[in-house]
Coordinates of C-alpha atoms in Angstrom, one line a residue:
M21 CA 175.1 178.7 5.5
T22 CA 172.1 177.7 3.5
F23 CA 172.4 174.2 4.9
W24 CA 172.3 175.3 8.5
I25 CA 169.4 177.7 7.9
T26 CA 167.4 174.9 6.3
T27 CA 168.3 172.6 9.2
V28 CA 167.3 175.1 11.9
L29 CA 164.0 175.8 10.1
M30 CA 163.1 172.1 9.9
A31 CA 163.9 171.7 13.6
V32 CA 161.7 174.7 14.5
L33 CA 158.9 173.3 12.3
V34 CA 159.0 169.9 14.0
A35 CA 159.1 171.6 17.5
S36 CA 156.0 173.8 16.6
F37 CA 154.0 170.7 15.6
L38 CA 154.9 169.0 18.9
A39 CA 154.1 172.2 20.8
R40 CA 150.7 172.5 19.2
A41 CA 149.9 168.9 20.1
L42 CA 151.0 169.3 23.7
I43 CA 149.1 172.6 24.3
G44 CA 145.9 171.2 22.6
R45 CA 146.1 168.1 24.8
G46 CA 146.5 170.1 28.0
R47 CA 143.4 172.2 27.2
A48 CA 141.3 169.2 26.2
V49 CA 142.1 167.4 29.4
A50 CA 141.4 170.4 31.7
G51 CA 138.2 171.3 29.9
D52 CA 136.8 167.8 29.9
A53 CA 137.3 167.3 33.6
G54 CA 135.5 170.6 34.6
D55 CA 132.6 170.0 32.2
Y56 CA 132.0 166.5 33.5
D57 CA 131.8 167.7 37.2
L58 CA 129.3 170.5 36.2
R59 CA 127.1 168.0 34.3
V60 CA 127.0 165.7 37.4
Y61 CA 126.0 168.5 39.8
R62 CA 123.3 169.7 37.4
D63 CA 121.9 166.2 37.1
Q64 CA 121.8 166.0 40.9
L65 CA 119.8 169.3 41.1
A66 CA 117.3 167.9 38.6
E67 CA 117.0 164.7 40.5
I68 CA 116.2 166.6 43.7
E69 CA 113.4 168.5 42.1
R70 CA 111.9 165.2 40.9
D71 CA 112.2 163.7 44.4
V72 CA 110.5 166.7 46.0
A73 CA 107.6 166.4 43.4
R74 CA 107.2 162.8 44.3
G75 CA 107.3 163.6 48.1
V76 CA 110.5 161.5 48.6
I77 CA 112.4 164.4 50.2
P78 CA 110.8 167.1 52.5
P79 CA 111.1 170.7 51.1
E80 CA 113.3 171.8 54.0
D81 CA 115.8 169.0 53.3
A82 CA 115.7 169.7 49.6
E83 CA 116.6 173.3 50.2
R84 CA 119.7 172.3 52.2
V85 CA 120.8 169.9 49.5
R86 CA 120.2 172.5 46.7
T87 CA 122.4 174.9 48.6
E88 CA 125.2 172.4 49.0
I89 CA 125.1 171.3 45.3
S90 CA 125.0 175.0 44.2
R91 CA 128.1 175.6 46.3
R92 CA 129.8 172.7 44.6
I93 CA 128.8 174.0 41.2
L94 CA 130.4 177.4 41.9
A95 CA 133.6 175.7 43.2
A96 CA 133.7 173.4 40.1
D97 CA 133.2 176.3 37.7
A98 CA 136.0 178.3 39.4
G99 CA 138.3 175.3 39.4
R100 CA 137.6 174.7 35.7
S101 CA 138.6 178.2 34.9
A102 CA 141.8 177.9 36.9
A103 CA 142.6 174.5 35.4
T104 CA 142.0 175.8 31.9
I105 CA 144.6 178.6 32.4
E106 CA 147.2 176.6 34.4
P107 CA 147.7 173.7 31.8
Q108 CA 148.4 176.4 29.2
K109 CA 151.4 177.7 31.3
T110 CA 152.9 174.4 32.0
P111 CA 153.1 173.2 28.4
L112 CA 154.6 176.5 27.3
L113 CA 157.6 175.9 29.6
L114 CA 157.7 172.3 28.4
V115 CA 157.6 173.4 24.7
G116 CA 160.4 175.9 25.3
A117 CA 162.6 173.2 26.8
L118 CA 161.6 170.8 24.0
A119 CA 162.4 173.3 21.3
I120 CA 165.8 174.0 22.8
T121 CA 166.6 170.3 23.2
L122 CA 165.4 169.4 19.7
I123 CA 167.1 172.3 17.8
G124 CA 170.3 172.4 19.9
G125 CA 170.5 168.6 20.2
S126 CA 170.0 168.1 16.4
I127 CA 172.7 170.6 15.6
A128 CA 175.1 169.1 18.2
I129 CA 174.6 165.5 17.0
Y130 CA 175.0 166.4 13.4
T131 CA 178.1 168.4 14.1
W132 CA 179.5 165.3 15.9
L133 CA 178.4 162.7 13.3
G134 CA 177.6 164.5 10.1
Q135 CA 179.3 166.6 7.6
P136 CA 177.6 169.5 5.7
G137 CA 177.6 169.2 2.0
Y138 CA 178.0 165.4 1.9
G139 CA 175.2 163.2 0.5
D140 CA 173.7 160.5 2.6
L141 CA 175.9 157.6 1.3
A142 CA 177.0 154.4 2.9
L143 CA 180.8 154.1 3.6
Q144 CA 181.2 151.6 0.7
D145 CA 179.4 154.0 -1.7
R146 CA 181.6 156.9 -0.6
I147 CA 184.7 154.8 -1.2
A148 CA 183.4 153.7 -4.6
F149 CA 182.5 157.3 -5.5
A150 CA 186.0 158.6 -4.4
E151 CA 187.6 155.9 -6.5
E152 CA 185.6 156.8 -9.5
L153 CA 186.4 160.5 -9.0
R154 CA 190.1 159.7 -8.8
E155 CA 190.1 157.5 -11.9
N156 CA 188.2 160.1 -14.0
R157 CA 189.8 163.3 -12.8
P158 CA 191.4 165.6 -15.4
D159 CA 194.9 164.9 -16.7
Q160 CA 197.9 167.2 -16.3
Q161 CA 197.5 169.0 -19.6
T162 CA 193.8 169.6 -19.2
A163 CA 194.4 171.1 -15.7
V164 CA 197.2 173.3 -17.0
D165 CA 195.1 174.6 -20.0
S166 CA 192.3 175.6 -17.7
L167 CA 194.5 178.0 -15.7
P168 CA 195.5 181.6 -16.6
P169 CA 199.2 182.4 -17.2
F170 CA 201.2 182.0 -14.0
P171 CA 202.0 185.5 -12.6
V172 CA 205.7 186.0 -12.0
T173 CA 206.2 187.9 -8.7
E174 CA 209.9 188.4 -9.1
E175 CA 211.0 191.0 -11.6
L176 CA 213.6 189.4 -13.9
S177 CA 216.5 191.4 -15.3
D178 CA 217.3 191.6 -18.9
E179 CA 220.6 189.9 -18.2
F180 CA 218.8 186.9 -16.6
V181 CA 216.3 186.7 -19.5
N182 CA 219.2 186.7 -22.0
L183 CA 221.1 184.0 -20.0
M184 CA 218.0 181.8 -19.9
A185 CA 217.7 182.1 -23.7
S186 CA 221.3 181.1 -24.0
L187 CA 220.9 178.2 -21.5
R188 CA 217.9 176.8 -23.4
E189 CA 219.8 176.9 -26.7
T190 CA 222.8 175.2 -25.2
V191 CA 220.8 172.5 -23.5
S192 CA 218.8 171.9 -26.7
A193 CA 222.1 171.2 -28.5
R194 CA 223.4 169.0 -25.7
P195 CA 220.6 166.7 -24.7
D196 CA 222.8 164.6 -22.4
D197 CA 224.1 167.5 -20.3
L198 CA 223.0 166.6 -16.8
Q199 CA 224.1 169.8 -15.1
G200 CA 222.6 171.9 -17.9
H201 CA 219.2 170.3 -17.5
I202 CA 219.3 170.6 -13.7
L203 CA 220.0 174.4 -14.1
L204 CA 217.3 174.7 -16.7
A205 CA 214.7 173.0 -14.5
Q206 CA 215.6 175.3 -11.6
N207 CA 215.5 178.5 -13.5
E208 CA 212.4 177.7 -15.6
A209 CA 210.6 177.2 -12.2
R210 CA 212.0 180.5 -11.0
M211 CA 210.4 182.2 -14.0
G212 CA 207.1 180.4 -13.4
N213 CA 207.4 178.1 -16.4
F214 CA 206.6 175.1 -14.4
M215 CA 205.7 172.8 -17.3
D216 CA 209.0 173.6 -19.0
A217 CA 210.7 173.1 -15.7
A218 CA 209.0 169.7 -15.4
A219 CA 210.1 168.7 -18.9
A220 CA 213.7 169.6 -18.0
Q221 CA 213.5 167.6 -14.8
N222 CA 212.1 164.7 -16.7
R223 CA 215.1 164.8 -18.9
V224 CA 217.3 164.9 -15.7
M225 CA 215.7 161.6 -14.6
Q226 CA 216.2 160.0 -18.0
I227 CA 219.9 160.9 -18.0
K228 CA 220.4 159.6 -14.5
G229 CA 218.7 156.3 -15.3
E230 CA 219.1 153.8 -12.5
D231 CA 220.8 156.4 -10.4
V232 CA 217.7 158.5 -10.2
T233 CA 216.7 159.3 -6.6
S234 CA 213.3 159.6 -4.9
E235 CA 214.1 163.4 -4.5
D236 CA 214.6 163.7 -8.3
I237 CA 211.2 162.1 -8.9
S238 CA 209.5 164.1 -6.2
D239 CA 211.0 167.3 -7.7
F240 CA 209.3 166.3 -11.0
G241 CA 206.0 165.6 -9.4
E242 CA 206.1 168.8 -7.4
L243 CA 206.7 170.8 -10.6
L244 CA 203.6 169.2 -12.2
V245 CA 201.5 170.1 -9.1
L246 CA 202.8 173.7 -9.3
A247 CA 202.0 173.9 -13.0
A248 CA 198.5 172.7 -12.3
G249 CA 197.9 175.3 -9.6
G250 CA 198.1 172.9 -6.7
Y251 CA 196.1 170.1 -8.3
V252 CA 197.6 166.6 -8.1
S253 CA 197.1 165.1 -11.5
P254 CA 197.3 161.4 -12.4
E255 CA 200.7 162.0 -13.8
A256 CA 201.9 163.7 -10.6
E257 CA 200.4 160.8 -8.6
V258 CA 202.4 158.3 -10.6
A259 CA 205.6 160.3 -9.9
F260 CA 205.0 160.5 -6.2
R261 CA 204.2 156.8 -6.0
A262 CA 207.4 156.1 -7.9
A263 CA 209.3 158.2 -5.4
L264 CA 207.9 156.1 -2.5
N265 CA 209.0 153.0 -4.3
R266 CA 212.5 154.3 -4.1
D267 CA 212.2 155.7 -0.5
E268 CA 209.0 154.9 1.4
N269 CA 209.9 157.6 3.9
D270 CA 209.9 160.4 1.3
G271 CA 207.9 163.0 3.2
R272 CA 207.2 165.3 0.2
A273 CA 205.7 162.4 -1.8
R274 CA 203.5 161.4 1.2
Y275 CA 202.4 165.0 1.6
Y276 CA 201.3 165.3 -2.0
L277 CA 199.6 161.9 -2.1
G278 CA 197.7 163.1 1.0
L279 CA 196.7 166.2 -0.9
M280 CA 195.5 164.1 -3.8
M281 CA 193.4 162.0 -1.4
V282 CA 191.7 165.2 0.0
Q283 CA 191.0 166.3 -3.6
T284 CA 189.4 163.0 -4.5
G285 CA 187.2 162.4 -1.5
R286 CA 189.4 160.3 0.8
P287 CA 190.3 162.6 3.7
D288 CA 190.6 159.6 6.0
I289 CA 193.7 158.4 4.1
A290 CA 195.0 161.9 3.9
F291 CA 194.7 162.4 7.6
R292 CA 196.6 159.2 8.4
L293 CA 199.4 160.2 6.0
W294 CA 199.7 163.8 7.3
N295 CA 199.3 162.9 10.9
G296 CA 202.2 160.4 10.6
L297 CA 204.3 163.1 8.9
L298 CA 203.7 165.5 11.7
R299 CA 204.7 163.0 14.3
R300 CA 207.8 162.0 12.4
G301 CA 209.0 165.6 11.6
P302 CA 211.4 167.2 11.4
A303 CA 209.8 170.5 12.3
D304 CA 211.7 172.4 9.6
A305 CA 210.5 170.0 6.8
A306 CA 208.9 171.9 3.9
W307 CA 205.7 170.0 4.2
I308 CA 205.0 170.6 7.9
A309 CA 203.6 174.1 7.4
P310 CA 201.0 173.2 4.8
I311 CA 200.0 170.2 6.7
T312 CA 199.4 172.1 10.0
A313 CA 197.4 174.7 8.0
Q314 CA 195.0 172.0 6.7
I315 CA 195.0 168.9 8.9
E316 CA 192.4 170.1 11.5
N317 CA 189.8 170.5 8.7
V318 CA 190.9 167.2 7.1
A319 CA 190.6 165.5 10.5
Q320 CA 187.0 166.7 10.8
L321 CA 186.2 165.5 7.3
A322 CA 187.8 162.1 8.2
G323 CA 185.5 161.9 11.3
V324 CA 188.3 162.5 13.8
N325 CA 186.8 164.7 16.5
N326 CA 188.6 167.0 18.9
Y327 CA 191.9 166.5 17.0
S328 CA 194.8 168.6 18.1
I329 CA 198.1 169.0 16.3
P330 CA 200.7 166.9 18.0
A331 CA 204.2 167.9 18.9
I332 CA 206.2 168.0 15.6
G333 CA 208.5 165.0 15.5
G334 CA 207.4 164.1 19.0
G335 CA 205.3 161.0 18.2
A336 CA 204.9 158.2 20.7
A337 CA 207.4 155.4 20.7
P338 CA 206.7 153.2 17.7
G339 CA 206.4 150.0 19.8
P340 CA 208.6 146.9 20.2
S341 CA 211.3 146.5 17.6
V342 CA 213.3 143.3 16.9
D343 CA 216.0 144.7 19.2
D344 CA 213.5 145.2 22.0
I345 CA 212.3 141.6 21.7
E346 CA 215.9 140.2 21.6
A347 CA 216.8 142.4 24.6
A348 CA 214.2 140.6 26.6
S349 CA 215.8 137.2 26.0
E350 CA 217.5 137.3 29.4
M351 CA 214.1 137.6 31.2
T352 CA 212.0 134.7 32.3
A353 CA 209.5 133.6 29.7
E354 CA 206.6 134.9 31.7
A355 CA 208.2 138.4 32.3
R356 CA 209.3 138.6 28.7
M357 CA 205.9 137.9 27.3
E358 CA 204.3 140.4 29.8
M359 CA 206.7 143.1 28.7
I360 CA 206.2 142.5 25.0
G361 CA 202.4 142.3 25.5
G362 CA 202.4 145.7 27.2
M363 CA 204.3 147.3 24.4
V364 CA 202.1 145.7 21.8
E365 CA 199.0 146.9 23.5
G366 CA 200.3 150.5 23.6
L367 CA 201.2 150.4 19.9
S368 CA 197.9 148.8 19.0
N369 CA 195.9 151.5 20.9
R370 CA 197.9 154.3 19.2
L371 CA 197.4 152.9 15.7
A372 CA 193.7 152.5 16.3
T373 CA 193.2 156.0 17.5
E374 CA 195.9 158.0 15.7
G375 CA 197.1 155.9 12.8
G376 CA 200.7 155.7 11.8
P377 CA 203.1 154.7 9.0
A378 CA 203.2 151.3 7.5
Q379 CA 206.3 150.4 9.5
D380 CA 204.4 150.7 12.8
W381 CA 201.6 148.5 11.5
A382 CA 204.2 146.0 10.3
R383 CA 205.9 146.0 13.7
L384 CA 202.6 145.4 15.4
I385 CA 201.8 142.4 13.2
T386 CA 205.2 140.8 13.7
S387 CA 205.1 141.4 17.4
L388 CA 201.7 139.7 17.6
G389 CA 203.2 136.8 15.7
V390 CA 206.0 136.5 18.3
L391 CA 203.3 136.5 21.0
G392 CA 201.6 133.6 19.2
D393 CA 198.4 135.6 18.8
S394 CA 197.8 134.7 15.1
E395 CA 194.1 135.6 15.2
Q396 CA 194.8 139.2 16.3
A397 CA 197.8 139.4 13.9
L398 CA 195.6 138.4 11.0
A399 CA 192.9 141.0 12.0
I400 CA 195.5 143.8 12.2
Y401 CA 197.0 142.6 8.9
N402 CA 193.7 142.8 7.1
N403 CA 193.0 146.2 8.6
A404 CA 196.4 147.5 7.6
M405 CA 195.9 146.3 4.0
D406 CA 192.6 148.2 3.9
V407 CA 194.2 151.3 5.4
F408 CA 197.0 151.4 2.8
A409 CA 194.8 150.2 -0.1
D410 CA 196.0 153.0 -2.3
D411 CA 199.7 152.8 -1.3
P412 CA 201.5 149.9 -3.0
A413 CA 204.8 150.6 -1.3
S414 CA 203.2 150.5 2.2
R415 CA 201.2 147.4 1.3
D416 CA 204.5 145.6 0.4
V417 CA 205.8 146.5 3.9
I418 CA 202.6 145.1 5.5
R419 CA 202.7 142.0 3.3
A420 CA 206.2 141.2 4.4
A421 CA 205.3 141.6 8.0
G422 CA 202.3 139.3 7.5
S423 CA 204.5 136.7 5.9
Q424 CA 206.9 136.9 8.9
A425 CA 204.0 136.5 11.3
G426 CA 202.5 133.6 9.2
V427 CA 199.2 135.4 8.4
A428 CA 199.7 136.8 4.9
E429 CA 197.4 135.5 2.3

């Protein structure tokens, strides 16, 4: 609110200076014109008196001329008064329109282009600042220590508390009991002991070894986030990236990485991640509700104006796949290239305006390679590598597509 009050006051101040200049100019012009006419007529009267004294003009002619000049003086004086008043009215209307345009226009333009609370930084400086913020953010333990004890909303029975004590003792004596550690992680989380639950889940992953799944790793990362009160720590980020290395379509990992991007000053990346998740669905996925609650604000921070939440799971067709291209083999060469070109154009436009997962970018790059448009394929490849600069798994997908299209570095 303070920002907008300051902005409006500054616009009003500028408008007042312009108004003063306009009104002052109108008065000066009107006054100067009337005074000049009066001075001319008075000089003419004086000249007539001198001509009469020299005998140049007869007295009867001089009287007629004096009457005519006096009439003109009265008319000029009356006109000067009217002119002095009239220019004051016209600038007031102009000033009102100017003030409305200046104040309203400034607010409208800033609402469209600016963002309250952000410093005036170049894009490169913003990215560097966000990177520094992410690298220097608090670790997991610091975040947990800064929070009050987690309130348990569910009243736990004495029987459950005793069972948990027994489970902890049993698991402690049997460190390789997979099922015991799974139960321990679930029930510690139920009690609000999220760090203990994360420790148990970490042991689950160690026991599974090579058989660990992306879901196991995302469970661990989510417990770290819950323990930190919704904050995505560096340790949680590592977990979610590891989950994506196992399964690049892990929606929960993508959601939390998007949340981390919001927290560290990169809403643009968060928007692309979350918008892609909404379009992919499904509608009952656990991450859909928190995304829909936040994405409109994130879109505004990312500079995406007039964004509306898409149909969940109803995203546009991803563009030409390998099967699409092979299916066109029975067409004539000209018809085939026209068909592929139209599909590529649609995919390119969607990615430019709405973003999309790495697979869509990869499909566009390989399709452009098929079309022989290496220059455009290279441009899209470089753009995609920038878009997914903080997502190693997605960069690998893009890099593979670039190699297939012959444009990878």
